[in-house]
Amino acid sequence: MTDDFIIRIRDLKTAYGSHVVHEHLDLDIRRGEIIGIIGPSGCGKSVLLRAITGLKEPAAGSIEVFGKRLETLDAEERAAVERSWGVMFQDGALFSNLTVRENVMVPMKEHTELSPQLCRELADMKILMAGLHADAGPKFPSDLSGGMRKRAALARALALDPELLFLDEPTAGLDPITAANFDALIRDLQRALGLTVFLVTHDVDTLHATCDRIAVLGEKRVLAVGTIDELRAFDHPWVQEYFGGPRGRAAAGH
């Protein structure tokens, strides 16, 4: 597994006008792992996710997903790759005028030719997989709690049976118990479905509960990649403060 990489990023540069977010960024993500992406506010964690998923065009460098250089693909080839991943955005990004079931059906309608009835049945299955009750399907996002909206967004991300799952701050704004339950759900789904999970977070509890490895962003690049124990030994002020501060010690049970 160690040399089976599902994502390879080389010499990546991203920028907004003259503001450079990443430069000379390299990162490899192994098939079947949950990798946490952490770093100081403004270091470009979500921008990196957007660059990999094609929502932010890199200024330089290459991104390879499933062995394919995304910038070299035509629209049809690109769509085929995108069907193999699911994205859960930071705020859920659910369509407020659609029910939960209809939200989950959106990728199915966009990327498949399944019948409406089959789409509804599959959507209901994804809703259950995401830990919601079946009666959540006909509800609108505004009818749901924050934790339930996160699960609805996860159900939509799982709509096309992806191999690769992108999660942007999945537990942000949740109370500790709801967040811990969500972390456990992600771990269970990853094991059951063989997913590779790219998880942007600032929550040290989530890292302990879910992640196989962690990549630390800072200074426009990846500063270090490793397990929590390996990163604890990494001599960098922000990393030491993150894992050695009160929250880091509490999450580690120290």
Tab-separated table of C-alpha atoms in Angstrom:
chain	number	residue	atom	x	y	z
A	1	MET	CA	0.000	0.000	0.000
A	2	THR	CA	2.876	2.380	0.774
A	3	ASP	CA	3.674	3.084	-2.880
A	4	ASP	CA	0.072	3.041	-4.140
A	5	PHE	CA	-0.708	6.734	-4.270
A	6	ILE	CA	-4.169	7.940	-5.234
A	7	ILE	CA	-3.100	11.629	-5.317
A	8	ARG	CA	0.311	13.024	-6.267
A	9	ILE	CA	0.971	16.754	-6.072
A	10	ARG	CA	4.240	18.200	-7.377
A	11	ASP	CA	5.583	21.755	-7.189
A	12	LEU	CA	2.080	23.196	-6.786
A	13	LYS	CA	1.578	26.931	-6.833
A	14	THR	CA	-1.792	28.550	-6.163
A	15	ALA	CA	-2.462	32.257	-6.061
A	16	TYR	CA	-5.207	34.855	-5.991
A	17	GLY	CA	-3.810	37.720	-8.034
A	18	SER	CA	-0.483	38.677	-6.471
A	19	HIS	CA	-1.248	36.800	-3.245
A	20	VAL	CA	0.536	33.439	-3.351
A	21	VAL	CA	-1.141	30.781	-1.182
A	22	HIS	CA	1.038	27.753	-2.002
A	23	GLU	CA	4.416	27.490	-3.684
A	24	HIS	CA	6.568	24.402	-4.362
A	25	LEU	CA	4.031	22.248	-2.521
A	26	ASP	CA	4.492	18.463	-2.771
A	27	LEU	CA	2.177	15.834	-1.288
A	28	ASP	CA	1.420	12.147	-1.861
A	29	ILE	CA	-1.770	10.534	-0.550
A	30	ARG	CA	-1.941	6.777	-0.221
A	31	ARG	CA	-4.871	4.711	-1.381
A	32	GLY	CA	-7.066	3.648	1.539
A	33	GLU	CA	-5.788	6.104	4.137
A	34	ILE	CA	-7.446	8.936	6.018
A	35	ILE	CA	-5.084	11.882	5.815
A	36	GLY	CA	-5.713	14.967	7.906
A	37	ILE	CA	-4.729	18.380	6.539
A	38	ILE	CA	-3.906	20.897	9.266
A	39	GLY	CA	-2.145	24.222	9.554
A	40	PRO	CA	-2.537	27.795	10.778
A	41	SER	CA	-5.534	29.863	9.681
A	42	GLY	CA	-4.997	31.235	6.198
A	43	CYS	CA	-2.398	28.636	5.192
A	44	GLY	CA	-4.609	27.383	2.364
A	45	LYS	CA	-6.055	24.075	3.594
A	46	SER	CA	-9.370	24.567	1.797
A	47	VAL	CA	-7.597	26.125	-1.200
A	48	LEU	CA	-5.575	22.910	-1.564
A	49	LEU	CA	-8.776	20.869	-1.531
A	50	ARG	CA	-10.278	23.163	-4.150
A	51	ALA	CA	-7.171	22.863	-6.321
A	52	ILE	CA	-7.254	19.065	-6.238
A	53	THR	CA	-10.967	18.950	-7.075
A	54	GLY	CA	-10.630	21.443	-9.922
A	55	LEU	CA	-12.442	24.343	-8.296
A	56	LYS	CA	-9.269	26.430	-8.156
A	57	GLU	CA	-6.896	26.418	-11.115
A	58	PRO	CA	-3.235	26.066	-10.073
A	59	ALA	CA	-0.796	28.735	-11.198
A	60	ALA	CA	1.912	26.083	-11.645
A	61	GLY	CA	2.768	22.486	-10.853
A	62	SER	CA	0.892	19.252	-11.395
A	63	ILE	CA	-1.910	17.362	-9.659
A	64	GLU	CA	-2.380	13.682	-10.452
A	65	VAL	CA	-5.486	11.838	-9.245
A	66	PHE	CA	-6.041	8.136	-10.004
A	67	GLY	CA	-2.842	8.295	-12.066
A	68	LYS	CA	-4.159	11.044	-14.359
A	69	ARG	CA	-2.905	14.588	-14.727
A	70	LEU	CA	-6.110	16.574	-14.395
A	71	GLU	CA	-4.972	19.540	-16.477
A	72	THR	CA	-4.400	17.238	-19.478
A	73	LEU	CA	-7.902	15.733	-19.554
A	74	ASP	CA	-10.739	16.755	-21.845
A	75	ALA	CA	-14.192	17.442	-20.406
A	76	GLU	CA	-15.443	13.860	-20.781
A	77	GLU	CA	-12.333	12.330	-19.205
A	78	ARG	CA	-12.457	14.898	-16.441
A	79	ALA	CA	-16.099	14.082	-15.673
A	80	ALA	CA	-15.202	10.389	-15.413
A	81	VAL	CA	-12.543	11.163	-12.799
A	82	GLU	CA	-14.889	13.453	-10.877
A	83	ARG	CA	-17.457	10.660	-10.621
A	84	SER	CA	-14.901	8.760	-8.542
A	85	TRP	CA	-14.748	11.348	-5.781
A	86	GLY	CA	-17.212	12.996	-3.428
A	87	VAL	CA	-16.857	16.364	-1.716
A	88	MET	CA	-18.373	17.575	1.537
A	89	PHE	CA	-17.886	21.333	1.726
A	90	GLN	CA	-17.233	23.272	4.897
A	91	ASP	CA	-20.741	24.613	5.399
A	92	GLY	CA	-22.468	21.596	3.843
A	93	ALA	CA	-23.397	23.662	0.752
A	94	LEU	CA	-26.777	21.964	0.504
A	95	PHE	CA	-29.366	23.424	-1.847
A	96	SER	CA	-31.838	25.085	0.516
A	97	ASN	CA	-34.771	24.741	-1.886
A	98	LEU	CA	-34.311	20.962	-2.258
A	99	THR	CA	-35.139	18.246	0.242
A	100	VAL	CA	-32.361	16.107	1.686
A	101	ARG	CA	-33.293	13.294	-0.708
A	102	GLU	CA	-33.285	15.678	-3.685
A	103	ASN	CA	-29.897	17.053	-2.610
A	104	VAL	CA	-28.425	13.541	-2.553
A	105	MET	CA	-29.952	12.835	-5.970
A	106	VAL	CA	-28.270	15.849	-7.616
A	107	PRO	CA	-24.963	14.056	-8.447
A	108	MET	CA	-26.904	11.003	-9.664
A	109	LYS	CA	-28.941	13.124	-12.080
A	110	GLU	CA	-25.825	14.949	-13.245
A	111	HIS	CA	-23.570	11.937	-13.807
A	112	THR	CA	-25.822	8.914	-14.425
A	113	GLU	CA	-28.857	7.905	-16.450
A	114	LEU	CA	-30.558	6.021	-13.647
A	115	SER	CA	-34.342	6.165	-13.419
A	116	PRO	CA	-35.851	8.667	-10.966
A	117	GLN	CA	-37.222	5.793	-8.880
A	118	LEU	CA	-33.807	4.130	-8.583
A	119	CYS	CA	-32.195	7.479	-7.759
A	120	ARG	CA	-34.696	7.968	-4.940
A	121	GLU	CA	-34.018	4.488	-3.563
A	122	LEU	CA	-30.249	4.954	-3.741
A	123	ALA	CA	-30.529	8.390	-2.135
A	124	ASP	CA	-32.496	6.928	0.756
A	125	MET	CA	-29.790	4.287	1.197
A	126	LYS	CA	-27.053	6.963	1.293
A	127	ILE	CA	-29.076	8.929	3.858
A	128	LEU	CA	-29.129	5.873	6.110
A	129	MET	CA	-25.406	5.249	5.516
A	130	ALA	CA	-24.684	8.785	6.685
A	131	GLY	CA	-26.390	8.056	9.982
A	132	LEU	CA	-29.676	9.847	9.386
A	133	HIS	CA	-33.111	8.345	9.890
A	134	ALA	CA	-35.188	7.590	6.820
A	135	ASP	CA	-37.619	10.377	7.724
A	136	ALA	CA	-34.877	12.931	7.029
A	137	GLY	CA	-35.269	12.409	3.269
A	138	PRO	CA	-38.345	14.626	2.737
A	139	LYS	CA	-37.064	17.384	5.043
A	140	PHE	CA	-35.392	20.586	3.910
A	141	PRO	CA	-31.948	21.616	5.203
A	142	SER	CA	-33.552	24.365	7.286
A	143	ASP	CA	-35.491	21.666	9.174
A	144	LEU	CA	-32.281	19.963	10.317
A	145	SER	CA	-29.833	20.576	13.151
A	146	GLY	CA	-26.231	21.439	12.323
A	147	GLY	CA	-25.110	17.868	12.889
A	148	MET	CA	-27.875	16.486	10.701
A	149	ARG	CA	-27.004	18.931	7.895
A	150	LYS	CA	-23.416	17.679	8.012
A	151	ARG	CA	-24.668	14.114	7.647
A	152	ALA	CA	-26.937	15.113	4.765
A	153	ALA	CA	-23.937	16.706	3.041
A	154	LEU	CA	-21.975	13.499	3.662
A	155	ALA	CA	-24.798	11.455	2.117
A	156	ARG	CA	-24.587	13.629	-1.009
A	157	ALA	CA	-20.796	13.214	-1.119
A	158	LEU	CA	-21.338	9.431	-1.053
A	159	ALA	CA	-24.012	9.534	-3.767
A	160	LEU	CA	-21.883	8.040	-6.571
A	161	ASP	CA	-20.029	5.438	-4.474
A	162	PRO	CA	-16.754	7.374	-4.601
A	163	GLU	CA	-13.316	5.886	-4.017
A	164	LEU	CA	-12.055	9.221	-2.738
A	165	LEU	CA	-13.811	11.462	-0.234
A	166	PHE	CA	-12.930	15.110	0.429
A	167	LEU	CA	-14.151	16.536	3.741
A	168	ASP	CA	-13.674	20.234	4.525
A	169	GLU	CA	-13.907	20.936	8.277
A	170	PRO	CA	-16.588	18.249	8.772
A	171	THR	CA	-16.937	18.767	12.537
A	172	ALA	CA	-16.655	22.584	12.623
A	173	GLY	CA	-19.410	24.094	14.757
A	174	LEU	CA	-20.558	20.785	16.236
A	175	ASP	CA	-20.746	20.070	19.950
A	176	PRO	CA	-18.149	17.542	21.215
A	177	ILE	CA	-20.516	14.563	21.376
A	178	THR	CA	-21.954	15.159	17.890
A	179	ALA	CA	-18.433	15.713	16.546
A	180	ALA	CA	-17.162	12.479	18.120
A	181	ASN	CA	-20.078	10.559	16.615
A	182	PHE	CA	-19.315	12.038	13.202
A	183	ASP	CA	-15.644	11.083	13.540
A	184	ALA	CA	-16.631	7.492	14.353
A	185	LEU	CA	-18.971	7.423	11.344
A	186	ILE	CA	-16.177	8.562	9.003
A	187	ARG	CA	-13.842	5.873	10.325
A	188	ASP	CA	-16.530	3.180	9.992
A	189	LEU	CA	-17.416	4.233	6.437
A	190	GLN	CA	-13.760	4.373	5.418
A	191	ARG	CA	-13.185	0.823	6.647
A	192	ALA	CA	-16.426	-0.586	5.259
A	193	LEU	CA	-16.150	1.038	1.818
A	194	GLY	CA	-12.366	1.106	1.402
A	195	LEU	CA	-12.383	4.874	0.989
A	196	THR	CA	-9.443	7.212	0.762
A	197	VAL	CA	-10.300	10.319	2.793
A	198	PHE	CA	-8.756	13.788	2.434
A	199	LEU	CA	-9.846	15.560	5.606
A	200	VAL	CA	-9.268	19.267	6.226
A	201	THR	CA	-9.664	20.027	9.915
A	202	HIS	CA	-8.441	22.084	12.835
A	203	ASP	CA	-9.912	19.660	15.384
A	204	VAL	CA	-7.191	17.732	17.183
A	205	ASP	CA	-9.788	15.253	18.515
A	206	THR	CA	-10.746	14.396	14.931
A	207	LEU	CA	-7.102	13.717	14.079
A	208	HIS	CA	-6.753	11.269	16.971
A	209	ALA	CA	-10.050	9.556	16.204
A	210	THR	CA	-9.766	9.162	12.437
A	211	CYS	CA	-6.443	9.891	10.764
A	212	ASP	CA	-3.720	7.496	9.672
A	213	ARG	CA	-1.374	10.335	8.728
A	214	ILE	CA	-1.415	14.106	8.956
A	215	ALA	CA	0.018	16.724	6.600
A	216	VAL	CA	0.938	20.087	8.114
A	217	LEU	CA	0.619	23.105	5.800
A	218	GLY	CA	2.522	26.285	6.484
A	219	GLU	CA	4.924	28.710	4.870
A	220	LYS	CA	3.129	28.043	1.521
A	221	ARG	CA	4.056	24.345	1.441
A	222	VAL	CA	3.789	21.028	3.286
A	223	LEU	CA	6.010	21.325	6.346
A	224	ALA	CA	5.727	17.706	7.454
A	225	VAL	CA	3.710	14.519	6.948
A	226	GLY	CA	3.428	11.732	9.469
A	227	THR	CA	1.549	10.122	12.312
A	228	ILE	CA	0.636	12.139	15.393
A	229	ASP	CA	3.591	10.633	17.282
A	230	GLU	CA	5.946	11.523	14.443
A	231	LEU	CA	4.647	15.080	14.300
A	232	ARG	CA	4.995	15.500	18.059
A	233	ALA	CA	8.715	15.033	17.516
A	234	PHE	CA	8.823	17.543	14.635
A	235	ASP	CA	10.724	20.633	15.678
A	236	HIS	CA	8.525	23.480	14.474
A	237	PRO	CA	6.910	26.111	16.748
A	238	TRP	CA	3.373	25.859	15.353
A	239	VAL	CA	3.402	22.046	15.310
A	240	GLN	CA	4.735	21.901	18.862
A	241	GLU	CA	2.093	24.344	20.063
A	242	TYR	CA	-0.685	22.489	18.215
A	243	PHE	CA	0.067	19.048	19.621
A	244	GLY	CA	1.711	20.140	22.869
A	245	GLY	CA	-0.766	22.821	23.899
A	246	PRO	CA	-3.686	22.182	26.267
A	247	ARG	CA	-6.104	20.973	23.567
A	248	GLY	CA	-3.487	18.724	21.974
A	249	ARG	CA	-2.562	17.170	25.321
A	250	ALA	CA	-6.227	16.678	26.227
A	251	ALA	CA	-6.963	14.938	22.923
A	252	ALA	CA	-3.986	12.641	23.490
A	253	GLY	CA	-5.252	11.796	26.965
A	254	HIS	CA	-2.270	13.444	28.670
